[in-house]
Structure formats: structure tokens, C-alpha cells
Amino acid sequence: MEILVWPGSLREQSLNRKLASLISQKLGEFDLEVDLIDFREYSMPLFDGDIQNTSGLPETTTRLAKKISDCDGFVLVMPEYNYGVPGPVKNAIDWLSRIRPYPTSGKVGFLSSASPSLVGGARGLIAVRPTLSFMGAWLMPDAFSLANASQAFDSEGSLRDGELDDMLREMLNKFVNAASKFADQ
Ligand code: FNR
């Protein structure tokens, strides 16, 4: 079984990249392959129907679509921008949605976020849910939002708070179980 981990922030020192690395490490403890991508390698122009009509889909869109189609489940780890979905993630999703079947169709997804704020980016995850559900993803009801993320990691990239760490492991356990049931079908 293969799980794709998609950090939805581009910047080098991103807290969401950090959380995505930790999630990848934890997923690696299960008997599965983990593919942690670098979103910078999937840069796409702003969605423009004329680009699609004249040049087709960007190569980065088809490459990301293949990654998603090939996986048995995906984890999206993204910041919240202005209570919503960050532009680069929404733009990528809009390009991906031009493909049939949707690359996310029938995939089990787990949503996660990190933010220096007290809410941890949870509102962005609520905002992305209907879009990914519309595109056929089976999203886990639980999501992991890491609040105070600037202080949450130790120097090794682990969570300082043991209870939070256990909570994340339990959520990932449920996600892996769900993804493996779908993968068997
Ligand atoms: C933010 N940030 C933010 N944080 C939050 O909790 N709620 C919000 O609505 C927003 N809005 C927002 C908009 C924009 C344009 C930026 C650049 C930032 C702060 C954000 O959570 C913080 O910068 C994170 O560190 C961004 O994630 P990465 O890049 O560290 O993964």
C-alpha cells in the first residue's frame, strides 16, 4: 500500500512541511510505502481555461495527478490562509479537477494543518473538505490541527506534547486501516 503525503506550503521553513515530515515518519512505522512530495516541484500557473484549451494541462498537474492516482490514500497537510484554503493548494486542486476521473476519486484522505495560532488551521481544513469530497475523496472524519505550531516541535522534529503525539498516531492508525480496506477492493 502506498500513501502520498502532500505538504500544502511552499516555503522552506514551513511548519506544515515539518508536520508532513513527522506524519510521514509515523506512517513509515506501518507496513506501507510513504511518498512525501515537495509541493515546490509541482508549481502550476494560475488556472486559466485558455491555457488548458491551447496547451492542455500543465506537466506539473499531470505529474501530481499520477502521484494521487497511484496512491491508496493521501494526507494533505496545509496551512490556513485567511480562514480558507491557501491559493497554491486551491489552484492545484482546480487544475486537478479538469481530469476525469478525478485523481482523488475513491481515495481515502486524511487532513492535517499547522498554524502558530490557537486554532491550528482547522478552518482551512473545513474549507477544503467539500471540494475534495466533491472530487470523490473519502475523507476521514477526524483531522489533526496543530495549534501553537511554532513552539510545538522539539529539535528532532517530534511533538513536545506526548498526548498530542498519541492523538496523531491514533488518527493515523484509523486512516491507515481505512485506506487498507479500500485498497483491498
Ligand atoms: C496566514 N496565517 C494564518 N494563520 C491562521 O491560523 N489563520 C489564518 O487565517 C491565517 N491567514 C494567513 C494568510 C496568509 C496570506 C499568510 C501568509 C499567513 C499564518 C499562517 O498560519 C502561518 O504563516 C503559517 O506558518 C503558514 O504555514 P507554513 O508556511 O508555516 O506551513
PDB file of C-alpha atoms and ligand atoms in Angstrom:
ATOM      1  CA  MET A   1       0.000   0.000   0.000  1.00  0.00           C
ATOM      2  CA  GLU A   2       1.257   3.491  -0.825  1.00  0.00           C
ATOM      3  CA  ILE A   3       0.361   6.732   0.962  1.00  0.00           C
ATOM      4  CA  LEU A   4       1.039  10.115  -0.573  1.00  0.00           C
ATOM      5  CA  VAL A   5       1.839  12.983   1.787  1.00  0.00           C
ATOM      6  CA  TRP A   6       1.240  16.424   0.280  1.00  0.00           C
ATOM      7  CA  PRO A   7       2.502  19.436   2.251  1.00  0.00           C
ATOM      8  CA  GLY A   8       0.459  22.425   1.079  1.00  0.00           C
ATOM      9  CA  SER A   9       3.057  25.105   1.785  1.00  0.00           C
ATOM     10  CA  LEU A  10       5.929  26.083  -0.456  1.00  0.00           C
ATOM     11  CA  ARG A  11       8.283  27.790   1.935  1.00  0.00           C
ATOM     12  CA  GLU A  12      11.432  26.101   3.167  1.00  0.00           C
ATOM     13  CA  GLN A  13      10.827  26.648   6.902  1.00  0.00           C
ATOM     14  CA  SER A  14       7.143  25.758   6.657  1.00  0.00           C
ATOM     15  CA  LEU A  15       5.508  24.401   9.816  1.00  0.00           C
ATOM     16  CA  ASN A  16       3.230  22.312   7.611  1.00  0.00           C
ATOM     17  CA  ARG A  17       6.234  20.767   5.859  1.00  0.00           C
ATOM     18  CA  LYS A  18       7.565  19.940   9.301  1.00  0.00           C
ATOM     19  CA  LEU A  19       4.280  18.327  10.319  1.00  0.00           C
ATOM     20  CA  ALA A  20       4.167  16.470   6.980  1.00  0.00           C
ATOM     21  CA  SER A  21       7.646  15.071   7.684  1.00  0.00           C
ATOM     22  CA  LEU A  22       6.545  13.913  11.120  1.00  0.00           C
ATOM     23  CA  ILE A  23       3.388  12.333   9.689  1.00  0.00           C
ATOM     24  CA  SER A  24       5.480  10.581   7.010  1.00  0.00           C
ATOM     25  CA  GLN A  25       7.806   9.263   9.682  1.00  0.00           C
ATOM     26  CA  LYS A  26       4.862   7.949  11.713  1.00  0.00           C
ATOM     27  CA  LEU A  27       3.255   6.378   8.634  1.00  0.00           C
ATOM     28  CA  GLY A  28       6.578   4.662   7.964  1.00  0.00           C
ATOM     29  CA  GLU A  29       6.022   2.677  11.173  1.00  0.00           C
ATOM     30  CA  PHE A  30       3.142   0.890   9.428  1.00  0.00           C
ATOM     31  CA  ASP A  31       3.770  -1.701   6.741  1.00  0.00           C
ATOM     32  CA  LEU A  32       3.409   0.682   3.778  1.00  0.00           C
ATOM     33  CA  GLU A  33       5.244   2.953   1.340  1.00  0.00           C
ATOM     34  CA  VAL A  34       5.244   6.686   2.038  1.00  0.00           C
ATOM     35  CA  ASP A  35       5.728   9.220  -0.725  1.00  0.00           C
ATOM     36  CA  LEU A  36       6.375  12.684   0.763  1.00  0.00           C
ATOM     37  CA  ILE A  37       6.316  15.205  -2.059  1.00  0.00           C
ATOM     38  CA  ASP A  38       7.814  18.682  -2.268  1.00  0.00           C
ATOM     39  CA  PHE A  39       4.993  20.984  -3.441  1.00  0.00           C
ATOM     40  CA  ARG A  40       7.608  23.305  -4.977  1.00  0.00           C
ATOM     41  CA  GLU A  41       8.190  20.647  -7.624  1.00  0.00           C
ATOM     42  CA  TYR A  42       4.551  20.999  -8.751  1.00  0.00           C
ATOM     43  CA  SER A  43       4.351  24.697  -9.471  1.00  0.00           C
ATOM     44  CA  MET A  44       1.360  25.476 -11.718  1.00  0.00           C
ATOM     45  CA  PRO A  45       0.256  28.656 -13.492  1.00  0.00           C
ATOM     46  CA  LEU A  46      -2.906  30.294 -12.186  1.00  0.00           C
ATOM     47  CA  PHE A  47      -5.811  28.328 -13.587  1.00  0.00           C
ATOM     48  CA  ASP A  48      -6.837  29.718 -16.940  1.00  0.00           C
ATOM     49  CA  GLY A  49      -9.229  27.815 -19.201  1.00  0.00           C
ATOM     50  CA  ASP A  50      -7.472  29.280 -22.235  1.00  0.00           C
ATOM     51  CA  ILE A  51      -4.175  27.672 -21.177  1.00  0.00           C
ATOM     52  CA  GLN A  52      -5.979  24.353 -20.913  1.00  0.00           C
ATOM     53  CA  ASN A  53      -7.625  24.828 -24.322  1.00  0.00           C
ATOM     54  CA  THR A  54      -4.447  25.864 -26.119  1.00  0.00           C
ATOM     55  CA  SER A  55      -1.654  23.909 -24.359  1.00  0.00           C
ATOM     56  CA  GLY A  56      -3.531  21.294 -22.333  1.00  0.00           C
ATOM     57  CA  LEU A  57      -2.826  20.613 -18.696  1.00  0.00           C
ATOM     58  CA  PRO A  58       0.493  21.737 -17.203  1.00  0.00           C
ATOM     59  CA  GLU A  59       3.017  18.914 -16.907  1.00  0.00           C
ATOM     60  CA  THR A  60       3.097  19.509 -13.137  1.00  0.00           C
ATOM     61  CA  THR A  61      -0.670  18.880 -12.966  1.00  0.00           C
ATOM     62  CA  THR A  62      -0.458  15.553 -14.782  1.00  0.00           C
ATOM     63  CA  ARG A  63       2.550  14.560 -12.662  1.00  0.00           C
ATOM     64  CA  LEU A  64       0.733  15.359  -9.415  1.00  0.00           C
ATOM     65  CA  ALA A  65      -2.423  13.671 -10.725  1.00  0.00           C
ATOM     66  CA  LYS A  66      -0.443  10.490 -11.403  1.00  0.00           C
ATOM     67  CA  LYS A  67       1.008  10.559  -7.892  1.00  0.00           C
ATOM     68  CA  ILE A  68      -2.511  10.833  -6.446  1.00  0.00           C
ATOM     69  CA  SER A  69      -3.997   8.220  -8.812  1.00  0.00           C
ATOM     70  CA  ASP A  70      -1.210   5.767  -7.971  1.00  0.00           C
ATOM     71  CA  CYS A  71      -1.592   6.058  -4.194  1.00  0.00           C
ATOM     72  CA  ASP A  72      -4.007   4.153  -1.969  1.00  0.00           C
ATOM     73  CA  GLY A  73      -4.536   7.111   0.320  1.00  0.00           C
ATOM     74  CA  PHE A  74      -3.331  10.656   0.752  1.00  0.00           C
ATOM     75  CA  VAL A  75      -2.572  13.081   3.556  1.00  0.00           C
ATOM     76  CA  LEU A  76      -2.904  16.800   2.852  1.00  0.00           C
ATOM     77  CA  VAL A  77      -1.043  18.941   5.383  1.00  0.00           C
ATOM     78  CA  MET A  78      -1.810  22.584   4.702  1.00  0.00           C
ATOM     79  CA  PRO A  79      -1.876  25.995   6.348  1.00  0.00           C
ATOM     80  CA  GLU A  80      -4.977  28.099   6.714  1.00  0.00           C
ATOM     81  CA  TYR A  81      -4.881  31.387   4.826  1.00  0.00           C
ATOM     82  CA  ASN A  82      -7.490  33.953   5.820  1.00  0.00           C
ATOM     83  CA  TYR A  83      -9.771  31.260   7.273  1.00  0.00           C
ATOM     84  CA  GLY A  84      -9.623  29.377   3.986  1.00  0.00           C
ATOM     85  CA  VAL A  85      -7.622  27.219   1.588  1.00  0.00           C
ATOM     86  CA  PRO A  86      -4.197  28.618   0.571  1.00  0.00           C
ATOM     87  CA  GLY A  87      -4.175  29.799  -3.042  1.00  0.00           C
ATOM     88  CA  PRO A  88      -1.450  27.404  -4.259  1.00  0.00           C
ATOM     89  CA  VAL A  89      -3.374  24.381  -2.928  1.00  0.00           C
ATOM     90  CA  LYS A  90      -6.733  25.549  -4.322  1.00  0.00           C
ATOM     91  CA  ASN A  91      -5.119  26.348  -7.659  1.00  0.00           C
ATOM     92  CA  ALA A  92      -3.586  22.866  -7.833  1.00  0.00           C
ATOM     93  CA  ILE A  93      -6.929  21.286  -6.904  1.00  0.00           C
ATOM     94  CA  ASP A  94      -8.705  23.304  -9.597  1.00  0.00           C
ATOM     95  CA  TRP A  95      -6.224  22.100 -12.246  1.00  0.00           C
ATOM     96  CA  LEU A  96      -6.530  18.512 -10.957  1.00  0.00           C
ATOM     97  CA  SER A  97     -10.319  18.766 -11.220  1.00  0.00           C
ATOM     98  CA  ARG A  98     -10.045  19.101 -15.020  1.00  0.00           C
ATOM     99  CA  ILE A  99      -9.015  15.430 -15.180  1.00  0.00           C
ATOM    100  CA  ARG A 100     -11.578  12.588 -15.430  1.00  0.00           C
ATOM    101  CA  PRO A 101     -11.920  10.553 -13.404  1.00  0.00           C
ATOM    102  CA  TYR A 102     -10.794  12.912 -10.676  1.00  0.00           C
ATOM    103  CA  PRO A 103      -7.393  11.699  -9.416  1.00  0.00           C
ATOM    104  CA  THR A 104      -8.794  11.899  -5.860  1.00  0.00           C
ATOM    105  CA  SER A 105     -11.813   9.770  -6.722  1.00  0.00           C
ATOM    106  CA  GLY A 106     -12.126   6.758  -4.409  1.00  0.00           C
ATOM    107  CA  LYS A 107      -9.030   7.725  -2.407  1.00  0.00           C
ATOM    108  CA  VAL A 108      -9.095   7.814   1.359  1.00  0.00           C
ATOM    109  CA  GLY A 109      -7.794  11.161   2.577  1.00  0.00           C
ATOM    110  CA  PHE A 110      -6.606  12.484   5.909  1.00  0.00           C
ATOM    111  CA  LEU A 111      -6.453  16.226   6.523  1.00  0.00           C
ATOM    112  CA  SER A 112      -3.969  17.978   8.771  1.00  0.00           C
ATOM    113  CA  SER A 113      -2.798  21.520   9.409  1.00  0.00           C
ATOM    114  CA  ALA A 114      -0.337  23.529  11.449  1.00  0.00           C
ATOM    115  CA  SER A 115      -0.505  27.160  12.461  1.00  0.00           C
ATOM    116  CA  PRO A 116       1.147  29.413  15.040  1.00  0.00           C
ATOM    117  CA  SER A 117      -2.394  30.399  16.073  1.00  0.00           C
ATOM    118  CA  LEU A 118      -4.553  28.784  18.751  1.00  0.00           C
ATOM    119  CA  VAL A 119      -6.931  27.296  16.180  1.00  0.00           C
ATOM    120  CA  GLY A 120      -4.187  25.408  14.340  1.00  0.00           C
ATOM    121  CA  GLY A 121      -5.515  25.927  10.820  1.00  0.00           C
ATOM    122  CA  ALA A 122      -8.713  23.912  11.398  1.00  0.00           C
ATOM    123  CA  ARG A 123     -10.868  26.396   9.471  1.00  0.00           C
ATOM    124  CA  GLY A 124      -8.815  25.892   6.315  1.00  0.00           C
ATOM    125  CA  LEU A 125      -9.409  22.153   6.582  1.00  0.00           C
ATOM    126  CA  ILE A 126     -13.156  22.707   6.929  1.00  0.00           C
ATOM    127  CA  ALA A 127     -12.998  24.824   3.782  1.00  0.00           C
ATOM    128  CA  VAL A 128     -11.138  22.244   1.680  1.00  0.00           C
ATOM    129  CA  ARG A 129     -13.377  19.337   2.729  1.00  0.00           C
ATOM    130  CA  PRO A 130     -16.375  19.970   0.416  1.00  0.00           C
ATOM    131  CA  THR A 131     -14.099  20.454  -2.597  1.00  0.00           C
ATOM    132  CA  LEU A 132     -12.197  17.197  -2.088  1.00  0.00           C
ATOM    133  CA  SER A 133     -15.423  15.332  -1.257  1.00  0.00           C
ATOM    134  CA  PHE A 134     -16.956  16.680  -4.459  1.00  0.00           C
ATOM    135  CA  MET A 135     -13.911  15.246  -6.221  1.00  0.00           C
ATOM    136  CA  GLY A 136     -14.675  11.789  -4.893  1.00  0.00           C
ATOM    137  CA  ALA A 137     -12.269  11.547  -1.956  1.00  0.00           C
ATOM    138  CA  TRP A 138     -13.359   9.657   1.152  1.00  0.00           C
ATOM    139  CA  LEU A 139     -12.124  11.948   3.885  1.00  0.00           C
ATOM    140  CA  MET A 140     -11.551  10.700   7.408  1.00  0.00           C
ATOM    141  CA  PRO A 141     -13.962  12.467   9.799  1.00  0.00           C
ATOM    142  CA  ASP A 142     -11.066  13.243  12.146  1.00  0.00           C
ATOM    143  CA  ALA A 143      -8.467  15.830  11.219  1.00  0.00           C
ATOM    144  CA  PHE A 144      -5.306  16.841  13.053  1.00  0.00           C
ATOM    145  CA  SER A 145      -4.779  20.579  13.538  1.00  0.00           C
ATOM    146  CA  LEU A 146      -1.622  21.599  15.339  1.00  0.00           C
ATOM    147  CA  ALA A 147      -2.032  24.867  17.274  1.00  0.00           C
ATOM    148  CA  ASN A 148       0.919  26.933  18.538  1.00  0.00           C
ATOM    149  CA  ALA A 149       2.941  25.118  15.925  1.00  0.00           C
ATOM    150  CA  SER A 150       5.974  27.424  16.191  1.00  0.00           C
ATOM    151  CA  GLN A 151       6.552  26.018  19.690  1.00  0.00           C
ATOM    152  CA  ALA A 152       5.177  22.515  19.147  1.00  0.00           C
ATOM    153  CA  PHE A 153       8.243  20.730  17.760  1.00  0.00           C
ATOM    154  CA  ASP A 154      11.446  19.777  19.522  1.00  0.00           C
ATOM    155  CA  SER A 155      14.849  19.938  17.802  1.00  0.00           C
ATOM    156  CA  GLU A 156      14.308  16.444  16.324  1.00  0.00           C
ATOM    157  CA  GLY A 157      11.002  17.468  14.719  1.00  0.00           C
ATOM    158  CA  SER A 158       8.894  15.442  17.188  1.00  0.00           C
ATOM    159  CA  LEU A 159       5.925  16.886  19.063  1.00  0.00           C
ATOM    160  CA  ARG A 160       6.810  18.084  22.540  1.00  0.00           C
ATOM    161  CA  ASP A 161       3.326  17.225  23.821  1.00  0.00           C
ATOM    162  CA  GLY A 162       3.110  13.441  24.301  1.00  0.00           C
ATOM    163  CA  GLU A 163      -0.710  13.434  24.428  1.00  0.00           C
ATOM    164  CA  LEU A 164      -0.911  15.228  21.097  1.00  0.00           C
ATOM    165  CA  ASP A 165       1.612  12.793  19.667  1.00  0.00           C
ATOM    166  CA  ASP A 166      -0.551   9.849  20.810  1.00  0.00           C
ATOM    167  CA  MET A 167      -3.617  11.507  19.330  1.00  0.00           C
ATOM    168  CA  LEU A 168      -1.887  11.907  15.972  1.00  0.00           C
ATOM    169  CA  ARG A 169      -0.690   8.283  15.995  1.00  0.00           C
ATOM    170  CA  GLU A 170      -4.231   7.072  16.773  1.00  0.00           C
ATOM    171  CA  MET A 171      -5.724   9.165  13.955  1.00  0.00           C
ATOM    172  CA  LEU A 172      -3.119   7.858  11.523  1.00  0.00           C
ATOM    173  CA  ASN A 173      -3.830   4.321  12.671  1.00  0.00           C
ATOM    174  CA  LYS A 174      -7.514   4.756  11.810  1.00  0.00           C
ATOM    175  CA  PHE A 175      -6.609   6.346   8.486  1.00  0.00           C
ATOM    176  CA  VAL A 176      -4.246   3.505   7.533  1.00  0.00           C
ATOM    177  CA  ASN A 177      -6.926   0.939   8.456  1.00  0.00           C
ATOM    178  CA  ALA A 178      -9.498   2.717   6.307  1.00  0.00           C
ATOM    179  CA  ALA A 179      -7.089   3.105   3.376  1.00  0.00           C
ATOM    180  CA  SER A 180      -6.107  -0.571   3.541  1.00  0.00           C
ATOM    181  CA  LYS A 181      -9.778  -1.636   3.457  1.00  0.00           C
ATOM    182  CA  PHE A 182     -10.319   0.468   0.341  1.00  0.00           C
ATOM    183  CA  ALA A 183      -7.067  -0.806  -1.193  1.00  0.00           C
ATOM    184  CA  ASP A 184      -8.339  -4.408  -0.861  1.00  0.00           C
ATOM    185  CA  GLN A 185     -11.383  -3.687  -3.026  1.00  0.00           C
TER     186      GLN A 185
HETATM  187  C1  FNR B   1      -1.696  33.351   7.356  1.00  0.00           C
HETATM  188  N1  FNR B   1      -1.727  32.769   8.608  1.00  0.00           N
HETATM  189  C2  FNR B   1      -2.935  32.395   9.161  1.00  0.00           C
HETATM  190  N2  FNR B   1      -2.967  31.609  10.291  1.00  0.00           N
HETATM  191  C3  FNR B   1      -4.165  31.198  10.797  1.00  0.00           C
HETATM  192  O1  FNR B   1      -4.180  30.450  11.774  1.00  0.00           O
HETATM  193  N3  FNR B   1      -5.329  31.612  10.238  1.00  0.00           N
HETATM  194  C4  FNR B   1      -5.381  32.398   9.121  1.00  0.00           C
HETATM  195  O2  FNR B   1      -6.445  32.705   8.648  1.00  0.00           O
HETATM  196  C5  FNR B   1      -4.140  32.805   8.553  1.00  0.00           C
HETATM  197  N4  FNR B   1      -4.092  33.557   7.416  1.00  0.00           N
HETATM  198  C6  FNR B   1      -2.896  33.754   6.750  1.00  0.00           C
HETATM  199  C7  FNR B   1      -2.879  34.324   5.489  1.00  0.00           C
HETATM  200  C8  FNR B   1      -1.683  34.443   4.797  1.00  0.00           C
HETATM  201  C9  FNR B   1      -1.690  35.018   3.409  1.00  0.00           C
HETATM  202  C10 FNR B   1      -0.479  34.026   5.389  1.00  0.00           C
HETATM  203  C11 FNR B   1       0.836  34.153   4.646  1.00  0.00           C
HETATM  204  C12 FNR B   1      -0.492  33.501   6.641  1.00  0.00           C
HETATM  205  C13 FNR B   1      -0.485  32.457   9.313  1.00  0.00           C
HETATM  206  C14 FNR B   1      -0.029  31.076   8.942  1.00  0.00           C
HETATM  207  O3  FNR B   1      -0.707  30.099   9.701  1.00  0.00           O
HETATM  208  C15 FNR B   1       1.479  30.939   9.193  1.00  0.00           C
HETATM  209  O4  FNR B   1       2.175  31.888   8.404  1.00  0.00           O
HETATM  210  C16 FNR B   1       1.966  29.544   8.918  1.00  0.00           C
HETATM  211  O5  FNR B   1       3.281  29.427   9.392  1.00  0.00           O
HETATM  212  C17 FNR B   1       1.904  29.239   7.439  1.00  0.00           C
HETATM  213  O6  FNR B   1       2.169  27.875   7.216  1.00  0.00           O
HETATM  214  P1  FNR B   1       3.627  27.341   6.848  1.00  0.00           P
HETATM  215  O7  FNR B   1       4.109  28.058   5.628  1.00  0.00           O
HETATM  216  O8  FNR B   1       4.499  27.602   8.047  1.00  0.00           O
HETATM  217  O9  FNR B   1       3.429  25.875   6.632  1.00  0.00           O
END
